[in-house]
Amino acid sequence: MASKHLAWALSLALIGAAPSGTKASAPTTVPSALAGFEQDVEKIRQDWQVPGVAVVIVQGDQTLYAKGFGWRDVARRLPMTADTLMPIGSASKAFTTALMAGLVEEGKLAWDQPVQRWLPEFKLHDRVAGERLTPLDLVTHRSGLPRHDALWYNAQRSRQDLLHRLQYLEPSKDLRAAFQYNNLLFMVAGHLTERVSGQSWETHVTQRLLQPLGMRRSNFSVEQTREDADFSQPYRLAKNGEPQQVAFRALDAMNPAGGLITSANELAAWLRLHLNKGRFEGRQVLSAASISALQQAHISTGAESSPDVIERGYTPGWFSDVYRGHLRLHHGGKIDGFSAMVMWLPQAGVGLAVLTNLEGSPVRDFIARNAIDRLLKLEVRDGSARALQARVAQKSEMKKDSSQAPGVRKVGTQASHPLSAYLGDYEHPAYGTVSITERAGGLRMSLNGNGANLVHWHHDSFVGESADAAEDAVLARQRLQFLTDRDGEPGALQMALEPAVKDIVFQRKKETHLRDPAFLKKLTGTFVFDGQREFSIGLQDDALYAEMAGRPRYVLQPVRGYRFELQGLSGFSIEFKPGKDGLFNQAEVARPGSSSLATRK
């Protein structure tokens, strides 16, 4: 363990000492307009403990600057370069809308017609909204549906399957009433292009955009990326505040919302395309009209606290605002281990991309604004320093309330059942299955491949806790409440997986073993209770029955665990008790007002 800590100490020391020079296809000299920029980038990177940063800046139809800072692989001391491949997360959304614009150019798609014209199976919880929603609504976050990200994150589902599940998700607003960021509907937009074009979204993006732009190494595959000679490892801040390498995230079905993996240098071509009204190296890849349409905001995203930014809105695939008097289009991206920013100012004729290998890092914004301020000859404002001061103050407040509890806790309470009573699978038609399993000393929950240990909070309420920084945080600090049925047994659970709507309720599934004839046969036999009274358990037509001398035969209806109710006899049940040897030699016979323990004869 000591050697492991030493290795990390050395790695972190290397982060601070990393060289800023890299291989890059752009000019190696720093333009006079960017004097002092590199020193600022390196200071910001180190202040925020970011292993590596790559920056590209485009002016007009030329790459003005491209460089890497720090490390793309801390443990192996591999430097970050402008050619290093990294996922750009939601900055990929603009590639989906560019595809759609191309299909509109070809007369195959219309922005303002109902999605159901091309995807008749598309449905929303609000039937009328589902019938009226258009392709433009899909990609401007005005569907009325909040994020519901826990449905798709890490879930191994197809686009068609995710599309089917949308109808079971509760909206929080009316159609076109408010901006609510939604990744799922960008997935639908990608699926829509597949239906219209007859190609997979990935193939269509490659042939329509990446190949004409010379973005030859850009891709949508973690496996392909890891085979490249220059790619970055992903990092996340651990609980001790230091970067820790984590696993890559493959988005697969959600690629249209955030699955592109590319480099700073290859994004230069993407920026040039937009700055030059759809032309790239003499070829009109998209029409000038399409580029103009992609700049038009269709919904307000609300005011920003900073006076530097006004008129905030969302266009198809881009955030739009006026930054210190200049129109700006931009989109950030965050995915496991990475953060990115792609930005262009059409009137000023400049664009840039900042890619980092630390999840959720704000340095992408600080570096982007620093570069823009210099290129526009504005006073450079140190947003990083202000944010660092705010972070120190926030940490101080957190120490005052170290519990950081997710709500009020009633101390001195305990769960109403043994932990084993909560074990099982709980279903929701959209979100899928929450599995509650045993772990040493407690319970664990999992949903769509995401997991968290459960810590008792109060009564039948538990809180999710991530084991370490490498574990997905989807269920961390998530309050889970078990709900009892009319018999006082855990019959459902609920969680606030989407804060904008009511808690998501998962109903307990019937255990499959209670309908398995091979298992049910183990429960058959004669049992004695209340002294000398006997009853027999038999199996007929793959169902158990209970029979007692002088009484009618009753079919046993499975409930959960090893408990069965007597069909047609209200309040009567039999629960079989497994022994340490795995045999069921005891059963609890319950009837209104009392119960007895029966033993196999």
CSV table of C-alpha atoms in Angstrom, one decimal, residues 174-540:
chain,number,residue,atom,x,y,z
A,174,ASP,CA,-45.4,22.0,-21.3
A,175,LEU,CA,-44.0,21.6,-24.8
A,176,ARG,CA,-41.9,24.7,-25.8
A,177,ALA,CA,-42.6,26.4,-22.4
A,178,ALA,CA,-39.0,26.3,-21.1
A,179,PHE,CA,-35.4,25.3,-21.7
A,180,GLN,CA,-34.7,21.9,-20.1
A,181,TYR,CA,-31.5,20.2,-21.2
A,182,ASN,CA,-32.1,16.7,-22.4
A,183,ASN,CA,-29.6,14.2,-23.7
A,184,LEU,CA,-32.2,11.5,-24.5
A,185,LEU,CA,-33.9,13.6,-27.2
A,186,PHE,CA,-30.6,14.2,-28.9
A,187,MET,CA,-30.4,10.4,-29.1
A,188,VAL,CA,-33.8,10.5,-30.7
A,189,ALA,CA,-32.5,13.1,-33.2
A,190,GLY,CA,-29.6,10.8,-34.1
A,191,HIS,CA,-32.0,7.9,-34.5
A,192,LEU,CA,-34.2,10.1,-36.7
A,193,THR,CA,-31.2,10.7,-39.0
A,194,GLU,CA,-30.8,7.0,-39.3
A,195,ARG,CA,-34.4,6.4,-40.3
A,196,VAL,CA,-34.2,9.2,-42.9
A,197,SER,CA,-30.7,8.5,-44.3
A,198,GLY,CA,-30.7,4.7,-44.1
A,199,GLN,CA,-27.3,4.8,-42.5
A,200,SER,CA,-26.2,4.5,-38.8
A,201,TRP,CA,-25.6,7.8,-37.2
A,202,GLU,CA,-21.9,7.0,-36.8
A,203,THR,CA,-21.5,6.1,-40.5
A,204,HIS,CA,-23.4,9.2,-41.6
A,205,VAL,CA,-21.3,11.5,-39.5
A,206,THR,CA,-18.1,9.9,-40.8
A,207,GLN,CA,-19.1,10.2,-44.4
A,208,ARG,CA,-20.9,13.5,-44.4
A,209,LEU,CA,-18.7,15.5,-42.0
A,210,LEU,CA,-15.5,13.8,-40.7
A,211,GLN,CA,-14.1,12.6,-44.0
A,212,PRO,CA,-14.7,15.9,-46.0
A,213,LEU,CA,-13.1,17.8,-43.1
A,214,GLY,CA,-10.0,15.5,-43.0
A,215,MET,CA,-10.8,14.4,-39.4
A,216,ARG,CA,-9.4,11.0,-40.1
A,217,ARG,CA,-8.6,9.9,-36.5
A,218,SER,CA,-11.9,11.2,-35.0
A,219,ASN,CA,-14.1,8.2,-34.0
A,220,PHE,CA,-16.8,7.0,-31.7
A,221,SER,CA,-15.1,3.9,-30.3
A,222,VAL,CA,-13.1,3.6,-27.0
A,223,GLU,CA,-11.4,0.5,-28.4
A,224,GLN,CA,-10.3,2.3,-31.6
A,225,THR,CA,-9.1,5.3,-29.5
A,226,ARG,CA,-7.0,3.1,-27.2
A,227,GLU,CA,-5.2,1.6,-30.3
A,228,ASP,CA,-4.1,5.1,-31.4
A,229,ALA,CA,-0.6,6.2,-30.8
A,230,ASP,CA,-1.7,9.5,-29.1
A,231,PHE,CA,-4.7,9.3,-26.8
A,232,SER,CA,-5.3,10.5,-23.2
A,233,GLN,CA,-6.2,8.6,-20.1
A,234,PRO,CA,-9.3,9.8,-18.2
A,235,TYR,CA,-9.0,11.3,-14.7
A,236,ARG,CA,-11.4,12.3,-11.9
A,237,LEU,CA,-10.7,14.0,-8.6
A,238,ALA,CA,-10.6,11.6,-5.7
A,239,LYS,CA,-12.0,12.3,-2.3
A,240,ASN,CA,-8.6,13.6,-1.3
A,241,GLY,CA,-8.8,16.2,-4.1
A,242,GLU,CA,-6.1,14.6,-6.2
A,243,PRO,CA,-6.5,13.3,-9.8
A,244,GLN,CA,-7.2,9.6,-10.1
A,245,GLN,CA,-7.3,7.6,-13.3
A,246,VAL,CA,-10.7,6.1,-14.1
A,247,ALA,CA,-12.3,3.9,-16.7
A,248,PHE,CA,-13.3,5.1,-20.2
A,249,ARG,CA,-17.0,5.5,-20.8
A,250,ALA,CA,-18.5,4.1,-24.0
A,251,LEU,CA,-21.8,5.9,-24.8
A,252,ASP,CA,-22.9,3.6,-27.7
A,253,ALA,CA,-26.6,4.3,-28.2
A,254,MET,CA,-26.2,7.8,-26.8
A,255,ASN,CA,-23.4,8.8,-29.2
A,256,PRO,CA,-25.5,11.4,-30.9
A,257,ALA,CA,-25.7,13.3,-27.6
A,258,GLY,CA,-22.0,13.0,-26.7
A,259,GLY,CA,-20.0,10.2,-28.3
A,260,LEU,CA,-17.4,11.9,-30.5
A,261,ILE,CA,-13.7,11.3,-29.7
A,262,THR,CA,-11.3,13.7,-31.4
A,263,SER,CA,-8.3,16.0,-31.0
A,264,ALA,CA,-7.8,19.8,-30.8
A,265,ASN,CA,-6.1,19.8,-34.2
A,266,GLU,CA,-8.9,17.9,-35.9
A,267,LEU,CA,-11.5,20.2,-34.3
A,268,ALA,CA,-9.7,23.1,-36.1
A,269,ALA,CA,-11.3,21.9,-39.4
A,270,TRP,CA,-14.8,21.8,-37.7
A,271,LEU,CA,-14.3,25.4,-36.5
A,272,ARG,CA,-13.1,26.5,-40.0
A,273,LEU,CA,-16.2,25.0,-41.5
A,274,HIS,CA,-18.5,27.1,-39.4
A,275,LEU,CA,-16.4,30.3,-39.6
A,276,ASN,CA,-16.4,30.1,-43.4
A,277,LYS,CA,-20.1,29.5,-43.9
A,278,GLY,CA,-19.9,25.8,-44.6
A,279,ARG,CA,-16.9,25.8,-46.9
A,280,PHE,CA,-13.7,23.8,-46.2
A,281,GLU,CA,-10.7,23.8,-48.5
A,282,GLY,CA,-12.7,24.8,-51.5
A,283,ARG,CA,-15.6,22.4,-50.9
A,284,GLN,CA,-19.1,23.5,-49.8
A,285,VAL,CA,-19.7,20.8,-47.1
A,286,LEU,CA,-22.8,22.5,-45.8
A,287,SER,CA,-24.7,25.4,-47.3
A,288,ALA,CA,-24.3,28.9,-46.0
A,289,ALA,CA,-28.0,28.8,-45.2
A,290,SER,CA,-27.6,25.7,-43.0
A,291,ILE,CA,-24.7,27.3,-41.1
A,292,SER,CA,-26.9,30.4,-40.6
A,293,ALA,CA,-29.8,28.2,-39.4
A,294,LEU,CA,-27.5,26.5,-36.9
A,295,GLN,CA,-26.8,30.0,-35.4
A,296,GLN,CA,-30.4,30.9,-34.7
A,297,ALA,CA,-31.5,30.7,-31.1
A,298,HIS,CA,-35.0,29.3,-30.5
A,299,ILE,CA,-35.3,29.4,-26.8
A,300,SER,CA,-33.9,31.4,-23.9
A,301,THR,CA,-31.6,29.6,-21.5
A,302,GLY,CA,-32.0,32.3,-18.8
A,303,ALA,CA,-29.8,35.1,-17.5
A,304,GLU,CA,-26.2,34.6,-16.4
A,305,SER,CA,-24.9,36.2,-13.2
A,306,SER,CA,-21.9,37.6,-15.0
A,307,PRO,CA,-22.4,41.0,-16.7
A,308,ASP,CA,-20.0,39.8,-19.4
A,309,VAL,CA,-22.7,37.6,-21.0
A,310,ILE,CA,-26.2,38.6,-22.1
A,311,GLU,CA,-28.9,37.3,-24.5
A,312,ARG,CA,-28.4,33.7,-23.7
A,313,GLY,CA,-30.2,31.1,-25.8
A,314,TYR,CA,-29.9,27.7,-27.5
A,315,THR,CA,-29.6,27.1,-31.2
A,316,PRO,CA,-29.7,23.6,-32.8
A,317,GLY,CA,-26.7,22.1,-31.0
A,318,TRP,CA,-25.1,25.3,-29.7
A,319,PHE,CA,-25.4,27.7,-26.7
A,320,SER,CA,-25.7,31.2,-28.0
A,321,ASP,CA,-24.9,34.5,-26.2
A,322,VAL,CA,-23.3,37.9,-26.5
A,323,TYR,CA,-20.0,37.9,-24.8
A,324,ARG,CA,-18.7,41.4,-24.0
A,325,GLY,CA,-20.4,42.7,-27.1
A,326,HIS,CA,-19.6,39.8,-29.5
A,327,LEU,CA,-22.0,37.0,-30.7
A,328,ARG,CA,-20.7,33.7,-29.4
A,329,LEU,CA,-21.7,30.1,-30.2
A,330,HIS,CA,-20.3,27.4,-27.8
A,331,HIS,CA,-20.9,24.0,-26.3
A,332,GLY,CA,-19.2,22.3,-23.5
A,333,GLY,CA,-18.9,18.6,-22.9
A,334,LYS,CA,-18.3,16.4,-19.9
A,335,ILE,CA,-17.9,12.7,-19.8
A,336,ASP,CA,-16.1,10.3,-17.5
A,337,GLY,CA,-12.6,11.6,-17.1
A,338,PHE,CA,-12.8,14.5,-19.6
A,339,SER,CA,-14.1,18.0,-20.1
A,340,ALA,CA,-14.2,20.1,-23.3
A,341,MET,CA,-15.2,23.4,-24.7
A,342,VAL,CA,-15.8,24.2,-28.4
A,343,MET,CA,-16.5,27.9,-29.2
A,344,TRP,CA,-16.7,30.2,-32.2
A,345,LEU,CA,-17.5,33.9,-32.7
A,346,PRO,CA,-18.9,34.3,-36.3
A,347,GLN,CA,-18.7,38.0,-36.5
A,348,ALA,CA,-15.2,38.2,-35.1
A,349,GLY,CA,-14.0,35.3,-37.2
A,350,VAL,CA,-12.3,33.3,-34.5
A,351,GLY,CA,-12.9,29.9,-32.9
A,352,LEU,CA,-11.2,27.6,-30.4
A,353,ALA,CA,-11.4,24.3,-28.6
A,354,VAL,CA,-10.1,23.4,-25.2
A,355,LEU,CA,-9.9,19.7,-24.3
A,356,THR,CA,-8.9,18.5,-20.8
A,357,ASN,CA,-8.5,15.0,-19.3
A,358,LEU,CA,-10.2,15.8,-15.9
A,359,GLU,CA,-13.9,15.3,-15.4
A,360,GLY,CA,-16.0,18.3,-14.6
A,361,SER,CA,-13.1,20.7,-14.6
A,362,PRO,CA,-14.0,24.4,-15.2
A,363,VAL,CA,-10.6,25.2,-16.7
A,364,ARG,CA,-12.0,24.8,-20.2
A,365,ASP,CA,-14.1,27.9,-19.6
A,366,PHE,CA,-11.3,30.0,-18.0
A,367,ILE,CA,-8.9,29.2,-20.8
A,368,ALA,CA,-11.4,29.8,-23.6
A,369,ARG,CA,-12.3,33.2,-22.2
A,370,ASN,CA,-8.7,34.1,-21.6
A,371,ALA,CA,-7.9,33.4,-25.3
A,372,ILE,CA,-11.0,35.3,-26.6
A,373,ASP,CA,-10.2,38.3,-24.4
A,374,ARG,CA,-6.8,38.5,-25.9
A,375,LEU,CA,-7.9,38.0,-29.6
A,376,LEU,CA,-10.6,40.6,-29.3
A,377,LYS,CA,-8.2,43.0,-27.6
A,378,LEU,CA,-10.3,43.2,-24.4
A,379,GLU,CA,-9.1,43.4,-20.8
A,380,VAL,CA,-8.2,39.9,-19.7
A,381,ARG,CA,-10.3,39.0,-16.7
A,382,ASP,CA,-9.0,36.3,-14.4
A,383,GLY,CA,-12.1,34.1,-14.0
A,384,SER,CA,-9.9,31.3,-12.6
A,385,ALA,CA,-8.7,33.3,-9.7
A,386,ARG,CA,-12.3,34.4,-8.7
A,387,ALA,CA,-13.5,30.8,-9.0
A,388,LEU,CA,-10.6,29.6,-6.8
A,389,GLN,CA,-11.5,32.1,-4.1
A,390,ALA,CA,-15.2,31.0,-4.3
A,391,ARG,CA,-14.1,27.3,-4.0
A,392,VAL,CA,-12.1,28.0,-0.8
A,393,ALA,CA,-15.1,29.8,0.7
A,394,GLN,CA,-17.4,26.9,-0.3
A,395,LYS,CA,-15.1,24.3,1.3
A,396,SER,CA,-15.1,26.3,4.5
A,397,GLU,CA,-18.9,26.3,4.6
A,398,MET,CA,-18.9,22.5,3.9
A,399,LYS,CA,-16.6,22.0,6.9
A,400,LYS,CA,-19.2,23.7,9.1
A,401,ASP,CA,-21.7,21.1,8.1
A,402,SER,CA,-19.5,18.1,7.5
A,403,SER,CA,-22.5,15.7,7.3
A,404,GLN,CA,-23.7,17.2,4.0
A,405,ALA,CA,-26.9,15.1,4.7
A,406,PRO,CA,-29.4,14.6,1.9
A,407,GLY,CA,-32.3,15.9,4.0
A,408,VAL,CA,-33.4,15.7,7.6
A,409,ARG,CA,-32.5,12.6,9.5
A,410,LYS,CA,-34.5,11.1,12.3
A,411,VAL,CA,-31.8,9.7,14.6
A,412,GLY,CA,-32.3,6.6,16.8
A,413,THR,CA,-34.5,4.8,14.4
A,414,GLN,CA,-34.0,1.4,12.7
A,415,ALA,CA,-35.3,-0.4,9.6
A,416,SER,CA,-38.7,-2.1,10.1
A,417,HIS,CA,-37.5,-5.4,8.6
A,418,PRO,CA,-34.3,-7.5,8.6
A,419,LEU,CA,-32.1,-6.4,5.8
A,420,SER,CA,-32.8,-9.7,4.0
A,421,ALA,CA,-36.4,-8.6,3.5
A,422,TYR,CA,-35.4,-5.8,1.2
A,423,LEU,CA,-33.4,-8.1,-1.2
A,424,GLY,CA,-34.8,-8.4,-4.7
A,425,ASP,CA,-35.4,-6.7,-8.0
A,426,TYR,CA,-37.6,-3.6,-8.4
A,427,GLU,CA,-38.9,-2.5,-11.8
A,428,HIS,CA,-39.9,0.7,-13.6
A,429,PRO,CA,-41.1,0.6,-17.2
A,430,ALA,CA,-38.6,3.3,-18.3
A,431,TYR,CA,-35.7,3.2,-15.9
A,432,GLY,CA,-35.4,-0.6,-15.8
A,433,THR,CA,-34.5,-2.7,-12.7
A,434,VAL,CA,-33.0,-1.7,-9.4
A,435,SER,CA,-31.4,-4.7,-7.8
A,436,ILE,CA,-30.9,-4.8,-4.0
A,437,THR,CA,-28.2,-7.3,-3.0
A,438,GLU,CA,-26.3,-8.3,0.1
A,439,ARG,CA,-22.8,-7.0,0.9
A,440,ALA,CA,-20.7,-7.4,3.9
A,441,GLY,CA,-22.5,-5.6,6.7
A,442,GLY,CA,-25.3,-4.2,4.7
A,443,LEU,CA,-27.0,-3.8,1.3
A,444,ARG,CA,-26.0,-2.6,-2.1
A,445,MET,CA,-28.1,-1.3,-5.0
A,446,SER,CA,-27.4,-1.3,-8.7
A,447,LEU,CA,-29.2,0.3,-11.7
A,448,ASN,CA,-28.2,0.0,-15.3
A,449,GLY,CA,-24.7,-1.0,-14.3
A,450,ASN,CA,-24.3,1.8,-11.8
A,451,GLY,CA,-23.8,0.8,-8.2
A,452,ALA,CA,-23.6,2.2,-4.7
A,453,ASN,CA,-23.5,0.7,-1.2
A,454,LEU,CA,-26.6,1.5,0.9
A,455,VAL,CA,-26.2,3.2,4.3
A,456,HIS,CA,-29.2,3.2,6.7
A,457,TRP,CA,-30.5,6.7,7.1
A,458,HIS,CA,-33.7,6.3,9.1
A,459,HIS,CA,-36.7,4.0,9.3
A,460,ASP,CA,-36.9,2.3,5.8
A,461,SER,CA,-34.8,5.0,4.1
A,462,PHE,CA,-31.2,4.4,2.9
A,463,VAL,CA,-28.5,6.5,1.2
A,464,GLY,CA,-26.2,5.5,-1.6
A,465,GLU,CA,-22.5,5.8,-1.0
A,466,SER,CA,-19.8,5.4,-3.7
A,467,ALA,CA,-17.0,3.1,-2.7
A,468,ASP,CA,-14.3,5.4,-4.3
A,469,ALA,CA,-13.7,8.0,-7.0
A,470,ALA,CA,-13.5,5.3,-9.7
A,471,GLU,CA,-17.1,4.3,-9.1
A,472,ASP,CA,-19.8,6.1,-11.0
A,473,ALA,CA,-21.6,8.7,-8.9
A,474,VAL,CA,-25.1,8.2,-10.4
A,475,LEU,CA,-26.4,6.6,-7.2
A,476,ALA,CA,-24.1,8.3,-4.7
A,477,ARG,CA,-26.0,10.4,-2.1
A,478,GLN,CA,-29.2,9.1,-3.6
A,479,ARG,CA,-32.0,8.7,-1.0
A,480,LEU,CA,-33.8,5.4,-1.4
A,481,GLN,CA,-37.1,4.8,0.4
A,482,PHE,CA,-38.7,1.4,0.7
A,483,LEU,CA,-42.5,1.3,0.5
A,484,THR,CA,-44.5,-1.4,2.3
A,485,ASP,CA,-47.5,-3.1,0.9
A,486,ARG,CA,-50.8,-3.9,2.7
A,487,ASP,CA,-49.1,-6.8,4.5
A,488,GLY,CA,-46.3,-4.6,5.8
A,489,GLU,CA,-43.8,-6.1,3.4
A,490,PRO,CA,-41.4,-4.1,1.2
A,491,GLY,CA,-43.3,-4.0,-2.1
A,492,ALA,CA,-41.7,-1.0,-3.8
A,493,LEU,CA,-39.0,1.6,-3.6
A,494,GLN,CA,-38.7,5.2,-4.7
A,495,MET,CA,-35.8,7.5,-5.5
A,496,ALA,CA,-35.5,11.2,-6.7
A,497,LEU,CA,-33.6,10.2,-9.8
A,498,GLU,CA,-35.0,13.2,-11.6
A,499,PRO,CA,-35.5,16.2,-9.2
A,500,ALA,CA,-37.8,18.0,-11.6
A,501,VAL,CA,-40.6,15.4,-11.2
A,502,LYS,CA,-42.0,13.2,-8.5
A,503,ASP,CA,-39.9,10.4,-7.1
A,504,ILE,CA,-39.4,7.5,-9.5
A,505,VAL,CA,-41.2,4.4,-8.1
A,506,PHE,CA,-40.0,0.9,-8.8
A,507,GLN,CA,-42.4,-2.0,-8.1
A,508,ARG,CA,-41.0,-5.2,-6.6
A,509,LYS,CA,-40.8,-8.1,-9.1
A,510,LYS,CA,-42.1,-11.5,-8.4
A,511,GLU,CA,-39.2,-13.8,-7.8
A,512,THR,CA,-38.7,-16.2,-10.7
A,513,HIS,CA,-37.7,-19.0,-8.3
A,514,LEU,CA,-41.3,-19.1,-6.9
A,515,ARG,CA,-42.5,-20.3,-10.3
A,516,ASP,CA,-39.6,-22.7,-11.0
A,517,PRO,CA,-41.0,-26.3,-10.7
A,518,ALA,CA,-37.5,-27.6,-9.8
A,519,PHE,CA,-37.3,-25.2,-6.9
A,520,LEU,CA,-40.9,-25.7,-5.8
A,521,LYS,CA,-40.4,-29.4,-5.5
A,522,LYS,CA,-37.9,-28.7,-2.6
A,523,LEU,CA,-40.8,-27.2,-0.6
A,524,THR,CA,-43.1,-30.2,-0.9
A,525,GLY,CA,-43.7,-32.6,2.0
A,526,THR,CA,-45.6,-33.0,5.3
A,527,PHE,CA,-45.3,-30.4,8.1
A,528,VAL,CA,-46.5,-30.5,11.7
A,529,PHE,CA,-47.7,-27.5,13.7
A,530,ASP,CA,-49.6,-26.7,16.9
A,531,GLY,CA,-48.6,-29.9,18.4
A,532,GLN,CA,-50.0,-32.8,16.2
A,533,ARG,CA,-51.8,-30.9,13.4
A,534,GLU,CA,-50.4,-31.8,10.0
A,535,PHE,CA,-50.7,-30.4,6.5
A,536,SER,CA,-49.1,-31.4,3.3
A,537,ILE,CA,-47.5,-29.4,0.5
A,538,GLY,CA,-47.8,-30.8,-3.0
A,539,LEU,CA,-47.0,-29.8,-6.6
A,540,GLN,CA,-49.4,-30.0,-9.4
